[in-house]
CSV table of C-alpha atoms in Angstrom, one decimal:
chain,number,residue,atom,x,y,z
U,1453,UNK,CA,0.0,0.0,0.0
U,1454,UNK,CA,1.3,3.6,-0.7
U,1455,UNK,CA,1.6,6.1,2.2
U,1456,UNK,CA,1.9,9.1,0.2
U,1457,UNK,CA,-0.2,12.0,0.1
U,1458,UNK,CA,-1.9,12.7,-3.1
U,1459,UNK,CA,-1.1,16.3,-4.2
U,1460,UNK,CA,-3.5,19.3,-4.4
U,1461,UNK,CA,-6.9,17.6,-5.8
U,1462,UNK,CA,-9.6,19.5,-7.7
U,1463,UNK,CA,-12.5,17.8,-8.4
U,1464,UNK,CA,-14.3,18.9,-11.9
U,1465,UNK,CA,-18.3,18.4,-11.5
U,1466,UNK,CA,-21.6,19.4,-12.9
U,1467,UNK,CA,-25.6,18.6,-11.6
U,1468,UNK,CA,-26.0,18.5,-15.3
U,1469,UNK,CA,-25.0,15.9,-17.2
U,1470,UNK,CA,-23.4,16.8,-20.5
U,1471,UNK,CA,-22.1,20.3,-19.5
U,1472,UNK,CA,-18.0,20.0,-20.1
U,1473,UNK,CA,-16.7,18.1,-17.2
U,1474,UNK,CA,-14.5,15.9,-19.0
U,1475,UNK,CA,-13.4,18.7,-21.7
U,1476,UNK,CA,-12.8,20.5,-18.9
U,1477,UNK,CA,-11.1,17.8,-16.8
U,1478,UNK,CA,-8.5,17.0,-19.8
U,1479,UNK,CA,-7.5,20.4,-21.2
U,1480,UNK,CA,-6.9,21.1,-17.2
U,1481,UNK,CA,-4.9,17.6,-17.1
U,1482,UNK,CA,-3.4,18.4,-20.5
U,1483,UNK,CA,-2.3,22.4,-19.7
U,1484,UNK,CA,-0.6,20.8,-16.5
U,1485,UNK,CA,1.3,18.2,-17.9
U,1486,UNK,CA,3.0,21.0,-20.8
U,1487,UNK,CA,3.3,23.3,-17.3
U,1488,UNK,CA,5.3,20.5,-16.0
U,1489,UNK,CA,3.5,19.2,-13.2
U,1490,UNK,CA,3.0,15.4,-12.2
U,1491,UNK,CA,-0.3,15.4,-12.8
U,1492,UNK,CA,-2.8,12.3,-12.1
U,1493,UNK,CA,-6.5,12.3,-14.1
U,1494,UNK,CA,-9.0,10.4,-12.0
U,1495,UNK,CA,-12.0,9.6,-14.8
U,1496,UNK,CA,-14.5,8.7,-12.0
U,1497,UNK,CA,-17.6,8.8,-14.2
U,1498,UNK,CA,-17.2,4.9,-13.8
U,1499,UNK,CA,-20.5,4.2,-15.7
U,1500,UNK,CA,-19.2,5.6,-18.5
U,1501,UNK,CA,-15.5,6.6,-18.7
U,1502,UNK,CA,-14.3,8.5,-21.7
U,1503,UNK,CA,-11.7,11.2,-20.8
U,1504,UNK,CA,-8.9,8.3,-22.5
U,1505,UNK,CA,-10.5,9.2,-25.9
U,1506,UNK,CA,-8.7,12.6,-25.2
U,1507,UNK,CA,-5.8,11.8,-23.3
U,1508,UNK,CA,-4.3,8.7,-24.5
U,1509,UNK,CA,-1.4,6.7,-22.8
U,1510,UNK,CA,-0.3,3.1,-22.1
U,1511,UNK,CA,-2.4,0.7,-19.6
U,1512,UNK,CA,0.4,-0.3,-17.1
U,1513,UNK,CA,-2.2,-1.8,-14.8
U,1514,UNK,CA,-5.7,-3.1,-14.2
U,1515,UNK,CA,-7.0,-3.9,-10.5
U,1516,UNK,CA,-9.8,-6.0,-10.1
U,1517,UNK,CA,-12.7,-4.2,-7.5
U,1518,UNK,CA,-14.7,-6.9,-5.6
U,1519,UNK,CA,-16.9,-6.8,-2.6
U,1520,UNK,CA,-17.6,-10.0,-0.3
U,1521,UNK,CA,-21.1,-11.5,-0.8
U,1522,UNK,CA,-23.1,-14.5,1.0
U,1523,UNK,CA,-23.5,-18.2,-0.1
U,1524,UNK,CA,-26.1,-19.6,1.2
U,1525,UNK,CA,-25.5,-23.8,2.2
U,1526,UNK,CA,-28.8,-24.9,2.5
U,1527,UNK,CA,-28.0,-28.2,4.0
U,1528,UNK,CA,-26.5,-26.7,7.2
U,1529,UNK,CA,-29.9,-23.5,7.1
U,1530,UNK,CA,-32.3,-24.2,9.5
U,1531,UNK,CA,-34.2,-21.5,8.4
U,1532,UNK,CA,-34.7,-19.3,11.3
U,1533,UNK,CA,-34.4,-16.2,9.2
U,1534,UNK,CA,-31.9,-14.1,11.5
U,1535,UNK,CA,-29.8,-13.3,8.2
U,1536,UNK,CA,-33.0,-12.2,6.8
U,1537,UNK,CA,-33.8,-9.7,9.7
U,1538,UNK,CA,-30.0,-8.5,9.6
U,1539,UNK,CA,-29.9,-7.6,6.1
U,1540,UNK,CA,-31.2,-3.7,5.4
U,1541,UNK,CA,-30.8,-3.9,1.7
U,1542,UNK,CA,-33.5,-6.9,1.1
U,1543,UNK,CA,-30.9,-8.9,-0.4
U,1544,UNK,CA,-31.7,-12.3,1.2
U,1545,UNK,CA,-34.7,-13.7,0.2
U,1546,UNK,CA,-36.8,-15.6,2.8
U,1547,UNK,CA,-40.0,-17.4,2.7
U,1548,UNK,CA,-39.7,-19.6,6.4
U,1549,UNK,CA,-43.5,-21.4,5.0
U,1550,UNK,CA,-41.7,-22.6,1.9
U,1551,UNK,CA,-38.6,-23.2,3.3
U,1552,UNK,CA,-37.1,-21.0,0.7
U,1553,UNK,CA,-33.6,-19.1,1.2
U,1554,UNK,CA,-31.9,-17.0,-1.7
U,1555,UNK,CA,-29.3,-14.3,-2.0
U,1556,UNK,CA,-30.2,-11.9,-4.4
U,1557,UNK,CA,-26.5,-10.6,-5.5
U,1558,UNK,CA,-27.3,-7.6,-7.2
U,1559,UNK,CA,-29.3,-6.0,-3.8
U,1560,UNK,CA,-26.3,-7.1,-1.9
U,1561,UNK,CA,-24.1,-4.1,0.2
U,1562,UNK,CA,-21.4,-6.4,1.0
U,1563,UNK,CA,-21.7,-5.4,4.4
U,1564,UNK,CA,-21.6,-9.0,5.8
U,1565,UNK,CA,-23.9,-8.7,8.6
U,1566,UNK,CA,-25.5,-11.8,7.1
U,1567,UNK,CA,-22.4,-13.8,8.2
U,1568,UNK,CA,-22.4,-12.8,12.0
U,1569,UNK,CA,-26.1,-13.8,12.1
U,1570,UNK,CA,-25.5,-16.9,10.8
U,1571,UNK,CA,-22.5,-17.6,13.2
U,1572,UNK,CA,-24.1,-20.3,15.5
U,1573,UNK,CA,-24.8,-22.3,12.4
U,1574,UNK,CA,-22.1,-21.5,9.7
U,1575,UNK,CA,-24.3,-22.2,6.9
U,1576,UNK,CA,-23.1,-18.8,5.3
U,1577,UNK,CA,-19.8,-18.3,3.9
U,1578,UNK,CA,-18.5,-15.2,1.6
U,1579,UNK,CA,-17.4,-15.3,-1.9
U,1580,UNK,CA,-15.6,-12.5,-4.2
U,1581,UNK,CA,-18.1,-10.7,-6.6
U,1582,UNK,CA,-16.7,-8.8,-9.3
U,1583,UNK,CA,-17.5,-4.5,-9.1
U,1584,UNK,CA,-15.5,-3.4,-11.5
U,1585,UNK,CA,-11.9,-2.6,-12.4
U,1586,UNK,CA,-9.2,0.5,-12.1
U,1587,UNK,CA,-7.1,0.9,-14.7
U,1588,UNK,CA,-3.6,3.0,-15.0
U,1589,UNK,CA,-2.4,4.5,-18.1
U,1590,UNK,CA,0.9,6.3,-18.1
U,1591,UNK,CA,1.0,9.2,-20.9
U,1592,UNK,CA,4.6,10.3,-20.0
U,1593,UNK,CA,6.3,9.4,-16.7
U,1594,UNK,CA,4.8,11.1,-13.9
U,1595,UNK,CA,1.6,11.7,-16.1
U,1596,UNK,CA,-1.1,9.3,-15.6
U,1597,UNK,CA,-4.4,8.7,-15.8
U,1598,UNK,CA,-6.4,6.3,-13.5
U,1599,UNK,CA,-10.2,5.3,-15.3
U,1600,UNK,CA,-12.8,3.5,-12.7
U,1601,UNK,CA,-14.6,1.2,-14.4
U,1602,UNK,CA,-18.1,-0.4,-13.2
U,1603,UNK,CA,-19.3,-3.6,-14.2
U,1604,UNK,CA,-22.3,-2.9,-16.1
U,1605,UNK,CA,-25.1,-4.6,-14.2
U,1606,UNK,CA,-23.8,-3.4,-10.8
U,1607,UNK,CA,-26.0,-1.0,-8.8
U,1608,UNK,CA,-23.3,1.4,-7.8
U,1609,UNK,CA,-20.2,2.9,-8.4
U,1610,UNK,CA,-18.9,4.0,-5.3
U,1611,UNK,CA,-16.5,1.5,-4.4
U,1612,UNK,CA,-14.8,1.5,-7.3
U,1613,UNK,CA,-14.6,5.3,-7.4
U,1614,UNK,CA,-13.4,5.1,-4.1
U,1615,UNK,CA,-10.7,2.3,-5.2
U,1616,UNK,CA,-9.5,4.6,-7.8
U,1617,UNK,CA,-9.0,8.2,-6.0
U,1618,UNK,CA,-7.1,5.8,-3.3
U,1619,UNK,CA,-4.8,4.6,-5.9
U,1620,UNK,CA,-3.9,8.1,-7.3
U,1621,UNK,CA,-0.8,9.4,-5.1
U,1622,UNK,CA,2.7,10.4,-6.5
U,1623,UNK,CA,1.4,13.2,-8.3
U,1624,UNK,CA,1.5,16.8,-7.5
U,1625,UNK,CA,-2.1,17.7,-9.0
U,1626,UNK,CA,-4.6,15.7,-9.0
U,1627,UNK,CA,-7.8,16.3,-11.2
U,1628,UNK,CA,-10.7,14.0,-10.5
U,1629,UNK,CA,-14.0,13.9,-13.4
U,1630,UNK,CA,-16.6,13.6,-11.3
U,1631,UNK,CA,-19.9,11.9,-12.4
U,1632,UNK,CA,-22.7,13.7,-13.0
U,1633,UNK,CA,-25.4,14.3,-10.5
U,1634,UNK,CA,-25.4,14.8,-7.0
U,1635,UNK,CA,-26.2,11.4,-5.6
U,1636,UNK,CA,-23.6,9.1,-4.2
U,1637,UNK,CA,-20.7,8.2,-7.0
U,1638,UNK,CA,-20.5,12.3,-7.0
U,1639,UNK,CA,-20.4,12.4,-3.3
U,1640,UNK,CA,-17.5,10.1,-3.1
U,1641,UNK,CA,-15.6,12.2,-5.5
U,1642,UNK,CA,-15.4,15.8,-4.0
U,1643,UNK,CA,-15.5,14.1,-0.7
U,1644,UNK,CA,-11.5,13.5,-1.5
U,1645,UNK,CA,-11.0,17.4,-3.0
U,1646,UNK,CA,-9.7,20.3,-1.8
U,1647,UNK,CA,-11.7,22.5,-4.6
U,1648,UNK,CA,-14.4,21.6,-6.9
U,1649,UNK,CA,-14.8,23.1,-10.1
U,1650,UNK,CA,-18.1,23.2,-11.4
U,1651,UNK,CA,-19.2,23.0,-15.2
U,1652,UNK,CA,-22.5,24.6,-16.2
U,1653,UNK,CA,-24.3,25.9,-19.0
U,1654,UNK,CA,-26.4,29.3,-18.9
U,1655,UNK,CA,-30.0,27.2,-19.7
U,1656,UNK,CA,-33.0,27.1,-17.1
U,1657,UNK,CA,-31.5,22.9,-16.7
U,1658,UNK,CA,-27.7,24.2,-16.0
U,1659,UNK,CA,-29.3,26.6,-13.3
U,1660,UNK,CA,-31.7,24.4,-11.8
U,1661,UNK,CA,-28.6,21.5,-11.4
U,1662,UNK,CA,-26.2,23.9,-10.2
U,1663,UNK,CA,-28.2,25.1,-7.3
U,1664,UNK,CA,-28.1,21.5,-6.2
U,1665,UNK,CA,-24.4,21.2,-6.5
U,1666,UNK,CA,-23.6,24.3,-5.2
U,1667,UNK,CA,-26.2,23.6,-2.1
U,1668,UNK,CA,-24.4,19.9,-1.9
U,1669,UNK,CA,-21.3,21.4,-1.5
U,1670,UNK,CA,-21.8,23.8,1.1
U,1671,UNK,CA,-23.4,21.0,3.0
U,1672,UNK,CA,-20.0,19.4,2.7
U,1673,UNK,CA,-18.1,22.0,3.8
U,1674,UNK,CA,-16.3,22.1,0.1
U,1675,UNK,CA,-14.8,25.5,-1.7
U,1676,UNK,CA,-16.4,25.9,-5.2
U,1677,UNK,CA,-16.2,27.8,-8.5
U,1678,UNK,CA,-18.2,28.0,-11.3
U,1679,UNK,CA,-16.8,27.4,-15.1
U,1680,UNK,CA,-19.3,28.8,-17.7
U,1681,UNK,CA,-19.4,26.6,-20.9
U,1682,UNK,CA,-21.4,27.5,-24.1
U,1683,UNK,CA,-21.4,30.9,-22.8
U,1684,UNK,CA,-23.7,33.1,-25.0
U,1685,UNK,CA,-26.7,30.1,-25.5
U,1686,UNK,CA,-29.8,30.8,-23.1
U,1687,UNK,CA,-30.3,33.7,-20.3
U,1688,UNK,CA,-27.7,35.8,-18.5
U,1689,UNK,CA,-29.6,34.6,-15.2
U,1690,UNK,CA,-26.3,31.9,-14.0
U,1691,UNK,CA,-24.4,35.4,-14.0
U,1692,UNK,CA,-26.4,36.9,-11.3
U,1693,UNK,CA,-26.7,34.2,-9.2
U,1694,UNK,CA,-23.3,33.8,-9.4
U,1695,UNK,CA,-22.8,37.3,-7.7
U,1696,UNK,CA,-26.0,37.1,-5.3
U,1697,UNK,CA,-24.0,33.7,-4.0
U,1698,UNK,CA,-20.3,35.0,-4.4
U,1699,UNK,CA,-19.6,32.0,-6.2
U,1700,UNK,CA,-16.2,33.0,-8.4
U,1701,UNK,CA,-16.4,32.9,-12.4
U,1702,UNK,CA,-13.5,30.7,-12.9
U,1703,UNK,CA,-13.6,31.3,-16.8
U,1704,UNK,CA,-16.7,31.8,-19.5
U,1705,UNK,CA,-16.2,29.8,-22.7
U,1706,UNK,CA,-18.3,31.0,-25.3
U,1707,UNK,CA,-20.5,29.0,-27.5
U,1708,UNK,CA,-18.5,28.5,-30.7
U,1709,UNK,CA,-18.4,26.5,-33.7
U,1710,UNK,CA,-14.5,25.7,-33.5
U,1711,UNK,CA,-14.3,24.7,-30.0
U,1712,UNK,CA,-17.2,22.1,-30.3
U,1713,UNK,CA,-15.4,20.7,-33.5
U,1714,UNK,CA,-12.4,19.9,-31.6
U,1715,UNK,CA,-14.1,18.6,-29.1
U,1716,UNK,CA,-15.9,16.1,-30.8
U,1717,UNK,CA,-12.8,14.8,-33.1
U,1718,UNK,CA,-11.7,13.7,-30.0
U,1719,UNK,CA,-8.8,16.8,-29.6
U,1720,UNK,CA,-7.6,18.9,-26.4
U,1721,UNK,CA,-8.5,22.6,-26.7
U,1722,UNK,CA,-5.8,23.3,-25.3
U,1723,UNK,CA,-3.5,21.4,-27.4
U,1724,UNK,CA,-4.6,23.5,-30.6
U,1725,UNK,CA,-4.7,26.8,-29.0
U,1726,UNK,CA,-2.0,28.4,-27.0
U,1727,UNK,CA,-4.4,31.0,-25.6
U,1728,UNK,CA,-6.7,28.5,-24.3
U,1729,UNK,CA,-3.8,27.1,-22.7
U,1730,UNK,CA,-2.9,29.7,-20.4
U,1731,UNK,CA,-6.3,30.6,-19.2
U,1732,UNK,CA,-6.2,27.0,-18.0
U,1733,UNK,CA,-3.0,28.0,-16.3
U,1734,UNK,CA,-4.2,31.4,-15.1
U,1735,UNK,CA,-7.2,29.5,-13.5
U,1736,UNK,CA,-4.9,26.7,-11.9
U,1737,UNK,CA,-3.1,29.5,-9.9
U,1738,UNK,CA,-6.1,31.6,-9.0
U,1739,UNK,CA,-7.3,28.1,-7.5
U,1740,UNK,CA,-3.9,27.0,-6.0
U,1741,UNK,CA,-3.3,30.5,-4.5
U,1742,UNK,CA,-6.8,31.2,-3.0
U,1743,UNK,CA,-7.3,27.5,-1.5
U,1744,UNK,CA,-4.2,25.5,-2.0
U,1745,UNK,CA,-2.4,26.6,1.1
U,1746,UNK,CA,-5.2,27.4,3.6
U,1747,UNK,CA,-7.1,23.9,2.9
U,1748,UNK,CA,-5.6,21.5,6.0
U,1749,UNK,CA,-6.6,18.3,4.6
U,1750,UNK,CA,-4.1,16.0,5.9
H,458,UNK,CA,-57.4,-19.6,-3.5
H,459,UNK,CA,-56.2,-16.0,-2.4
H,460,UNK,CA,-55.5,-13.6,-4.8
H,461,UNK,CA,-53.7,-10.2,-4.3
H,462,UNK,CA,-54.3,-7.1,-6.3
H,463,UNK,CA,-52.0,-3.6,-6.1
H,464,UNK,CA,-53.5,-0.9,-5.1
H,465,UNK,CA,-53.6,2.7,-5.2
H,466,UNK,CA,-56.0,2.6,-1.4
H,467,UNK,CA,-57.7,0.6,1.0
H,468,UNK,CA,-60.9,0.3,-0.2
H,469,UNK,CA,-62.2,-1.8,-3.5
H,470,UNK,CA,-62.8,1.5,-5.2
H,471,UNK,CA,-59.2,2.2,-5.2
H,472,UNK,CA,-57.9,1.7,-8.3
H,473,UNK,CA,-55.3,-1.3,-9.1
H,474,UNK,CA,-51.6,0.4,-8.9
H,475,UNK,CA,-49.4,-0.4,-11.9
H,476,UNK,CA,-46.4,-1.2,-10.4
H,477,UNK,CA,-46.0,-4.5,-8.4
H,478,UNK,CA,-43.1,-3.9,-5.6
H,479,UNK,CA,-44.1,0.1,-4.7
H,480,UNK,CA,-47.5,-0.1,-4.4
H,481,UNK,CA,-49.4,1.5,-1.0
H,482,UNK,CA,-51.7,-1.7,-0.5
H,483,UNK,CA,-52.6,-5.3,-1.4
H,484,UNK,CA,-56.0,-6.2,-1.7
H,485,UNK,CA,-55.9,-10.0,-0.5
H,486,UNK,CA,-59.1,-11.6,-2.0
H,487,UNK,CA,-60.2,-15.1,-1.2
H,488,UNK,CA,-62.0,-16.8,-4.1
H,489,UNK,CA,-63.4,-19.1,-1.9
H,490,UNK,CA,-65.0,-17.2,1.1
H,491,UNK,CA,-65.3,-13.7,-1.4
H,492,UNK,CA,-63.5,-12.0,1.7
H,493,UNK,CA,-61.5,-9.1,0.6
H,494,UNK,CA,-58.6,-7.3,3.1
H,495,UNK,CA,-56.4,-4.8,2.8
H,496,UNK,CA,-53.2,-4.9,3.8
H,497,UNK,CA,-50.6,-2.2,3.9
H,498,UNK,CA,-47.4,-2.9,1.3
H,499,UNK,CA,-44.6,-2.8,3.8
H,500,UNK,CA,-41.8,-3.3,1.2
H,501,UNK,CA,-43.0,0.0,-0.5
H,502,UNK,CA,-40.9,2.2,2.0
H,503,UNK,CA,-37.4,0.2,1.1
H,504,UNK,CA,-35.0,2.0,-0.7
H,505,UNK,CA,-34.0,-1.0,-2.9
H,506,UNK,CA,-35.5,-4.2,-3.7
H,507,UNK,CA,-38.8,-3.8,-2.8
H,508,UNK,CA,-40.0,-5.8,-5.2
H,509,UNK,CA,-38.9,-9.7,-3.9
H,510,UNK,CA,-39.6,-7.8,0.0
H,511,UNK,CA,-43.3,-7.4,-1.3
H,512,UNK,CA,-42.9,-11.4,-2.8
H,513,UNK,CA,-42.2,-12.5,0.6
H,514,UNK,CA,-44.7,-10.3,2.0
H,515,UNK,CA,-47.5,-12.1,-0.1
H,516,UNK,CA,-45.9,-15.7,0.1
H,517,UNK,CA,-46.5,-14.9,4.2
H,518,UNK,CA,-49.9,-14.5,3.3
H,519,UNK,CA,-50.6,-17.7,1.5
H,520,UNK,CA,-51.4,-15.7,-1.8
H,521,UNK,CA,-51.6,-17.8,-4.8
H,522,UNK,CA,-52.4,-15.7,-7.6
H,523,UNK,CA,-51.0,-11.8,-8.5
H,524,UNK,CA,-52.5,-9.0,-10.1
H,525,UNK,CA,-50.5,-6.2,-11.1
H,526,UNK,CA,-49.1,-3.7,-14.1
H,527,UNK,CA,-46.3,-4.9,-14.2
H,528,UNK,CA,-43.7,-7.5,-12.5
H,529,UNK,CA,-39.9,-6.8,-12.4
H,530,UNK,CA,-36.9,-9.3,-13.5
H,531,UNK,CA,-35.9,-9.5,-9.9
H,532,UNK,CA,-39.8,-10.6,-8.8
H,533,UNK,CA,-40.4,-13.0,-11.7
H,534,UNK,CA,-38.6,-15.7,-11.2
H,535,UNK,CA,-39.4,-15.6,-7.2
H,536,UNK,CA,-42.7,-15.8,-8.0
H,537,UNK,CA,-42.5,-18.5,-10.2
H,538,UNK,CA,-39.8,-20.5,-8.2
H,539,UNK,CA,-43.0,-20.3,-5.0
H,540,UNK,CA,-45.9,-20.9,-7.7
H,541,UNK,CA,-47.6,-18.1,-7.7
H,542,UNK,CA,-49.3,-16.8,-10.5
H,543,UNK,CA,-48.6,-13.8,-12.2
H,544,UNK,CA,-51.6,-11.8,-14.1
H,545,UNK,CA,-50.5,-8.9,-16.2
H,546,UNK,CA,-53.0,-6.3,-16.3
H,547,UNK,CA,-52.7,-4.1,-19.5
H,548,UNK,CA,-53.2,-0.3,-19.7
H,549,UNK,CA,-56.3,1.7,-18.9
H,550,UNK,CA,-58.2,2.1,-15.2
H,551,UNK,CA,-59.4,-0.2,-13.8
H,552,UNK,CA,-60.5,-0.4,-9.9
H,553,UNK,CA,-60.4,-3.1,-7.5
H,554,UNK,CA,-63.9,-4.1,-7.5
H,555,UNK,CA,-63.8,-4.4,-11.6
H,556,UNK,CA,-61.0,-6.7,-10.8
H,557,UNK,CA,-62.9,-9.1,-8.4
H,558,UNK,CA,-65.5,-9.1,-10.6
H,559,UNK,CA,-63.9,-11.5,-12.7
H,560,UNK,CA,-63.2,-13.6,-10.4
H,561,UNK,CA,-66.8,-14.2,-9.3
């Protein structure tokens, strides 16, 4: 296990999905890298991870995520039910008239209360079920990125979010894309950040998501800032809430033709245009000097 | 035979609720007696797998037959593993009482 502190972690996040997290997340990841930073990209969107179609890099290593579930013997079940009461996540199926046990794997929490109930008897023991996997790609040394993966069928994401944030150390900046929403896989994610950036567009949906965020993340104690993306399309009315809440404007991009084009061949902004580039910077170092040093994480 | 029906209330004028595992009630009719009881779908309140929590409910009960919207791919094959009886009812209203009607 590593015993290293990650480096300085901003967490890039919308209510909305769709906004620009991850071509936020990898110009941010990309501008770093040509700034010279070690710089780790966390793609936590685990139901769907995409920010390697922009980055690249070589897979050094995939780790398998499991959790512990219940087998059931029936020979040794004398069906008094006590794993049935444990469970809070109606995972074990019990019908004492029929004499009918199951586990129903997909409900299961892994928690393995189940188990300790079933201690006087022993008819339950615990096998590995697959979550998912966590995958490391190395663009240059020092440069990585770390995708979470969920196996599709599973319920949640957490774990394996939380497996991947764990396994990015070594770095000096770490950049996590957050899934969208604001329900648990999100939670997980700028639960581990010292900043989160957050992506929205200036429609009636954009505002209506990023009251939630911003709400969520003042619940959680978490410094915030507000990218604008598609600047230009809808109503000016993200601006003024923005100044009623003294949220900072971290940057306004506008609602153009070229950017989108890059975008969607699967290119870095930031790669093609210089000036991008440094406003990436610019807002790196507005971040880093108003909340790098006074955030006492560790 | 005792045949449960999802449902919107508690009384036969309710009308049958689409969905199997989150419905508010379970109208319990006997076939043989005509008795009809509510009871109160405890499984509706769980935050996951209500569905096979509202199979057991009903298997407790000695219910034989279900009538509902709709059944879920977690509930199907419980319900089929105990021999009970699924009855798909298709769009439209349709109230408790025009439900025991048919089975009169």
């Amino acid at each position: 296990m590593n015993n290293k502190k990650p480096g300085f972690t901003i967490a890039v996040a919308s209510g909305k999905g769709g906004t620009g997290k991850t071509f936020i997340s990898t110009n941010l990841f990309n501008t770093l890298q040509k700034y010279s930073y070690k710089v780790t990209l966390v793609d936590c969107d685990a139901e769907e991870p995409n920010a390697r179609q922009f980055t690249g890099g070589k897979k050094v290593s995939t780790k398998l995520v499991t959790q512990l579930v219940p087998v059931i013997d029936e020979s040794k079940c004398v069906y008094c039910g006590k794993c049935f009461e444990y469970c809070t996540y109606n995972a074990i199926f019990f019908v004492k008239e029929a004499r009918m046990i199951r586990v129903l794997d997909d409900l299961c929490h892994g928690c393995g209360a189940c188990t300790v109930a079933c201690e006087p008897y022993g008819a339950i023991h615990e096998k590995e079920d697959e979550l998912g996997t966590v995958n490391h790609y190395e663009i240059t040394p020092g440069v990585t990125v770390v995708e979470a993966r969920t196996k599709v069928g599973v319920h949640s994401s957490v774990k394996v979010v939380k497996e991947a944030i764990r396994s990015a150390y070594d770095a000096d900046v770490v950049v996590l894309d957050s899934p969208p929403g604001t329900s648990c896989p999100f939670i997980q994610t700028v639960a581990s950040a010292d900043f989160v950036v957050l992506v929205t567009e200036p429609t009636p949906f954009g505002m209506s998501d990023l009251k939630q965020s911003v709400e969520t993340l003042r619940h959680m104690g978490k410094p915030c800032g507000v990218i604008v993306n598609r600047a230009g399309l809808g109503t000016n009315e993200v601006y003024d809430y923005l100044s009623s809440e003294q949220l900072p404007l971290l940057m306004n991009i506008p609602f153009d033709r070229s950017i989108a084009r890059i975008y969607s061949e699967g290119n870095l902004l930031t790669e093609q245009d210089d000036g991008w580039q440094m406003q990436f910077n610019l807002m790196y170092n507005l971040i880093t000097e108003r909340y790098g040093i006074s955030c006492n994480k560790w | 035979m005792k045949v449960a029906i999802s449902a919107t209330g508690d009384t036969v004028e309710s009308s049958v609720d689409s969905r199997f595992g989150r419905c508010s009630f379970f109208a319990i009719f006997d076939t043989d007696t005509h008795n009809v009881k509510f009871i109160t779908n405890t499984a509706a309140e769980s935050s996951q797998g209500a569905g096979p929590a509202a199979v057991q409910l009903l298997a407790g009960n000695q219910v034989q037959q279900v009538v509902s919207g709709e059944f879920g791919m977690k509930v199907k094959p419980l319900l089929e593993q105990l021999s009970i009886k699924m009855l798909n009812l298709q769009n439209g209203q349709h109230t408790i009482l025009d439900v025991l009607k048919q089975f009169k």
